[in-house]
Tab-separated table of C-alpha atoms in Angstrom:
chain	number	residue	atom	x	y	z
H	99	SER	CA	81.221	144.620	121.661
H	100	GLN	CA	83.271	142.451	119.385
H	101	THR	CA	82.064	139.048	118.193
H	102	ILE	CA	83.796	136.425	116.101
H	103	HIS	CA	81.960	133.801	114.081
H	104	GLN	CA	83.195	130.647	112.416
H	105	TRP	CA	81.389	128.209	110.191
H	106	PRO	CA	80.724	125.497	109.770
H	107	ALA	CA	80.990	124.252	113.363
H	108	THR	CA	81.726	120.689	112.262
H	109	LEU	CA	82.680	119.179	108.943
H	110	VAL	CA	83.376	115.689	107.656
H	111	GLN	CA	85.115	115.583	104.309
H	112	PRO	CA	86.713	112.789	102.225
H	113	VAL	CA	90.381	112.807	101.344
H	114	GLY	CA	91.024	114.792	98.170
H	115	SER	CA	87.986	117.037	98.528
H	116	PRO	CA	88.225	120.850	98.718
H	117	LEU	CA	87.808	122.891	101.879
H	118	SER	CA	86.556	126.345	102.713
H	119	LEU	CA	86.266	127.605	106.294
H	120	GLU	CA	85.058	131.098	107.032
H	121	CYS	CA	85.670	133.484	109.882
H	122	THR	CA	84.071	136.892	110.375
H	123	VAL	CA	84.531	139.492	113.070
H	124	GLU	CA	81.950	142.070	114.131
H	125	GLY	CA	82.298	145.236	116.141
H	126	THR	CA	85.818	146.262	115.183
H	127	SER	CA	87.743	147.614	112.215
H	128	ASN	CA	91.042	146.520	110.718
H	129	PRO	CA	91.672	143.637	113.118
H	130	ASN	CA	94.651	141.339	112.917
H	131	LEU	CA	93.312	137.904	112.003
H	132	TYR	CA	94.842	134.480	112.609
H	133	TRP	CA	94.199	130.839	111.719
H	134	TYR	CA	95.354	128.135	114.126
H	135	ARG	CA	95.025	124.378	114.001
H	136	GLN	CA	94.815	122.110	117.005
H	137	ALA	CA	95.295	118.385	116.459
H	138	ALA	CA	93.477	116.086	118.896
H	139	GLY	CA	94.998	116.419	122.368
H	140	ARG	CA	97.690	118.771	121.151
H	141	GLY	CA	98.680	122.424	121.254
H	142	LEU	CA	97.824	125.242	118.886
H	143	GLN	CA	99.795	125.733	115.710
H	144	LEU	CA	99.693	129.078	113.910
H	145	LEU	CA	98.912	128.571	110.222
H	146	PHE	CA	98.316	132.052	108.786
H	147	TYR	CA	97.967	135.621	109.943
H	148	SER	CA	96.807	138.815	108.298
H	149	VAL	CA	97.295	142.430	109.290
H	150	GLY	CA	95.071	143.829	106.522
H	151	ILE	CA	92.981	143.102	103.424
H	152	GLY	CA	94.909	140.978	100.966
H	153	GLN	CA	97.905	140.660	103.323
H	154	ILE	CA	98.520	137.032	104.268
H	155	SER	CA	101.562	135.518	105.929
H	156	SER	CA	102.038	131.766	106.036
H	157	GLU	CA	103.735	130.143	108.990
H	158	VAL	CA	103.787	126.492	107.988
H	159	PRO	CA	104.150	125.150	104.432
H	160	GLN	CA	101.271	122.792	103.692
H	161	ASN	CA	98.380	122.274	101.315
H	162	LEU	CA	96.290	125.011	102.934
H	163	SER	CA	95.867	128.629	101.875
H	164	ALA	CA	94.194	131.687	103.345
H	165	SER	CA	92.562	134.786	101.969
H	166	ARG	CA	91.178	138.003	103.372
H	167	PRO	CA	88.744	139.424	100.812
H	168	GLN	CA	87.205	141.920	103.247
H	169	ASP	CA	88.418	143.736	106.334
H	170	ARG	CA	86.645	141.443	108.784
H	171	GLN	CA	86.555	138.195	106.806
H	172	PHE	CA	89.222	135.501	106.820
H	173	ILE	CA	88.941	132.306	104.787
H	174	LEU	CA	90.935	129.091	105.041
H	175	SER	CA	90.975	126.872	101.961
H	176	SER	CA	92.392	123.723	100.501
H	177	LYS	CA	92.135	122.252	97.015
H	178	LYS	CA	92.676	118.668	98.168
H	179	LEU	CA	92.385	117.576	101.790
H	180	LEU	CA	94.768	115.100	103.393
H	181	LEU	CA	94.052	112.848	106.373
H	182	SER	CA	96.570	114.908	108.346
H	183	ASP	CA	94.395	118.014	107.868
H	184	SER	CA	91.942	116.729	110.474
H	185	GLY	CA	91.762	118.920	113.558
H	186	PHE	CA	90.131	121.808	115.341
H	187	TYR	CA	90.538	125.012	113.326
H	188	LEU	CA	90.418	128.209	115.286
H	189	CYS	CA	90.231	131.744	113.984
H	190	ALA	CA	91.399	134.553	116.261
H	191	TRP	CA	91.405	138.340	116.178
H	192	SER	CA	93.178	141.193	117.875
H	193	VAL	CA	93.251	144.965	117.504
H	194	SER	CA	96.730	145.335	118.920
H	195	VAL	CA	99.790	143.160	119.201
H	196	TYR	CA	98.497	141.940	122.531
H	197	GLU	CA	95.133	140.428	123.542
H	198	GLN	CA	93.988	137.819	121.043
H	199	TYR	CA	90.527	136.242	121.131
H	200	PHE	CA	89.441	132.993	119.574
H	201	GLY	CA	86.331	132.064	117.650
H	202	PRO	CA	84.268	128.950	118.459
H	203	GLY	CA	86.222	126.814	116.011
H	204	THR	CA	85.499	124.304	113.254
H	205	ARG	CA	86.046	120.640	113.961
H	206	LEU	CA	87.220	119.018	110.698
H	207	THR	CA	87.400	115.273	110.185
H	208	VAL	CA	88.970	114.035	106.971
H	209	THR	CA	87.959	110.444	106.170
O	81	GLY	CA	112.183	131.365	115.597
O	82	GLU	CA	110.519	131.413	118.994
O	83	ASN	CA	110.059	128.163	120.914
O	84	VAL	CA	107.950	127.786	124.059
O	85	GLU	CA	108.309	124.845	126.421
O	86	GLN	CA	105.592	124.162	129.022
O	87	HIS	CA	105.711	121.947	132.104
O	88	PRO	CA	104.219	119.824	133.490
O	89	SER	CA	102.064	118.210	130.825
O	90	THR	CA	99.603	117.006	133.467
O	91	LEU	CA	98.960	118.246	136.986
O	92	SER	CA	96.601	116.848	139.578
O	93	VAL	CA	95.832	118.725	142.806
O	94	GLN	CA	93.319	118.543	145.619
O	95	GLU	CA	90.634	121.191	145.778
O	96	GLY	CA	91.937	124.150	147.752
O	97	ASP	CA	95.597	123.512	146.920
O	98	SER	CA	97.706	125.729	144.677
O	99	ALA	CA	98.781	124.873	141.134
O	100	VAL	CA	101.820	126.182	139.282
O	101	ILE	CA	102.521	125.822	135.564
O	102	LYS	CA	105.845	126.929	134.106
O	103	CYS	CA	106.917	127.996	130.630
O	104	THR	CA	110.252	128.929	129.107
O	105	TYR	CA	110.800	130.817	125.875
O	106	SER	CA	113.796	131.108	123.599
O	107	ASP	CA	113.537	134.523	121.913
O	108	SER	CA	114.621	137.388	124.153
O	109	ALA	CA	112.683	139.786	121.881
O	110	SER	CA	109.354	138.312	123.034
O	111	ASN	CA	107.459	140.911	125.028
O	112	TYR	CA	103.958	139.573	125.627
O	113	PHE	CA	102.973	136.403	127.480
O	114	PRO	CA	99.300	135.361	127.676
O	115	TRP	CA	97.732	132.339	129.338
O	116	TYR	CA	94.692	130.564	127.941
O	117	LYS	CA	92.282	128.111	129.513
O	118	GLN	CA	90.586	125.558	127.269
O	119	GLU	CA	87.737	123.397	128.473
O	120	LEU	CA	86.959	120.191	126.625
O	121	GLY	CA	85.615	120.884	123.139
O	122	LYS	CA	85.644	124.654	123.644
O	123	ARG	CA	87.717	127.549	122.368
O	124	PRO	CA	90.746	128.772	124.363
O	125	GLN	CA	89.854	131.651	126.678
O	126	LEU	CA	92.343	134.351	127.639
O	127	ILE	CA	92.573	134.335	131.432
O	128	ILE	CA	95.569	136.532	132.198
O	129	ASP	CA	98.541	138.061	130.429
O	130	ILE	CA	101.720	139.938	131.223
O	131	ARG	CA	103.919	142.303	129.263
O	132	SER	CA	107.678	142.383	129.474
O	133	ASN	CA	107.798	145.637	131.424
O	134	VAL	CA	106.043	143.993	134.391
O	135	GLY	CA	107.317	141.253	136.706
O	136	GLU	CA	104.040	140.073	138.196
O	137	LYS	CA	100.321	140.452	137.623
O	138	LYS	CA	97.453	139.193	139.728
O	139	ASP	CA	93.730	138.757	139.133
O	140	GLN	CA	91.860	137.260	142.088
O	141	ARG	CA	93.067	133.636	142.420
O	142	ILE	CA	95.280	133.769	139.336
O	143	ALA	CA	98.731	135.312	139.057
O	144	VAL	CA	101.479	135.310	136.469
O	145	THR	CA	105.163	135.996	137.090
O	146	LEU	CA	107.821	136.785	134.501
O	147	ASN	CA	111.599	136.458	134.750
O	148	LYS	CA	113.044	138.072	131.613
O	149	THR	CA	116.627	137.247	132.534
O	150	ALA	CA	115.910	133.553	132.785
O	151	LYS	CA	113.286	133.708	130.010
O	152	HIS	CA	110.589	131.958	131.921
O	153	PHE	CA	107.109	132.768	133.168
O	154	SER	CA	104.654	130.947	135.388
O	155	LEU	CA	100.939	130.714	136.100
O	156	HIS	CA	99.869	130.402	139.728
O	157	ILE	CA	96.355	129.375	140.718
O	158	THR	CA	95.507	129.508	144.416
O	159	GLU	CA	92.589	127.883	146.238
O	160	THR	CA	91.862	125.660	143.262
O	161	GLN	CA	88.296	124.620	142.539
O	162	PRO	CA	86.918	121.761	140.407
O	163	GLU	CA	85.887	124.289	137.727
O	164	ASP	CA	89.575	125.160	137.292
O	165	SER	CA	90.013	121.724	135.677
O	166	ALA	CA	90.960	122.332	132.034
O	167	VAL	CA	93.927	122.495	129.681
O	168	TYR	CA	96.085	125.590	130.169
O	169	PHE	CA	98.304	127.017	127.439
O	170	CYS	CA	101.039	129.579	127.720
O	171	ALA	CA	102.200	131.601	124.738
O	172	ALA	CA	104.794	134.155	123.743
O	173	SER	CA	104.611	136.950	121.222
O	174	GLN	CA	106.904	139.588	119.787
O	175	GLY	CA	106.908	142.016	116.916
O	176	ALA	CA	104.261	143.998	115.122
O	177	THR	CA	102.067	141.083	114.053
O	178	GLY	CA	101.138	139.752	117.479
O	179	LYS	CA	101.442	136.152	116.345
O	180	LEU	CA	101.485	133.756	119.276
O	181	ILE	CA	103.724	130.742	119.741
O	182	PHE	CA	102.073	128.321	122.151
O	183	GLY	CA	103.398	125.835	124.649
O	184	GLN	CA	102.222	122.245	124.489
O	185	GLY	CA	99.575	122.648	127.190
O	186	THR	CA	99.039	121.432	130.758
O	187	THR	CA	96.031	119.353	131.729
O	188	LEU	CA	95.019	120.433	135.222
O	189	GLN	CA	92.754	118.170	137.243
O	190	VAL	CA	91.344	119.486	140.514
O	191	LYS	CA	89.994	116.666	142.674
O	192	PRO	CA	87.055	117.517	144.958
């Protein structure tokens, strides 16, 4: 069966520091991969999605970037964090244009 | 682009009553409408979904209805239980990428 991992689970970083969040999927090939952000008490905002290695589409202009170096690995990065980057970051996968499943998430606090 | 509006933002019901959450979408090309349940501090869990070629889908106490003409869809939970208390999100999707546009969420409280 398919499994999705995210790490770290929680992270506290100072403003201006870099960021790297990792997501990996097991048990499937060539999944669609997504990064979402959820601010405290708010809905989910799509940040990036990828339909294949090296293919990244950005939904919201911001100081974040994403990369997909391997088929089942999706990385979210920033060179300099802002206070507004705090939130719950969720990676998701799908093997079709339909059912999408979320990872456990990374809770990021920028201080 | 697609926009999804969800109502109400909060909903409180007595155990055993029914709960209904409604969403409207703007893009008539959207063809897939999932519902997610998110418990406090946890990841969203897919609980039911419907595709645009179907008007209604049911899974035990949960059902979803879709009105393509009016561009709205609804989640119905019958015989609510305290463990149904959570935040529920609707979403809409269209195109080859499957990217989801979410509603703002509904906090459902089921009182014992």
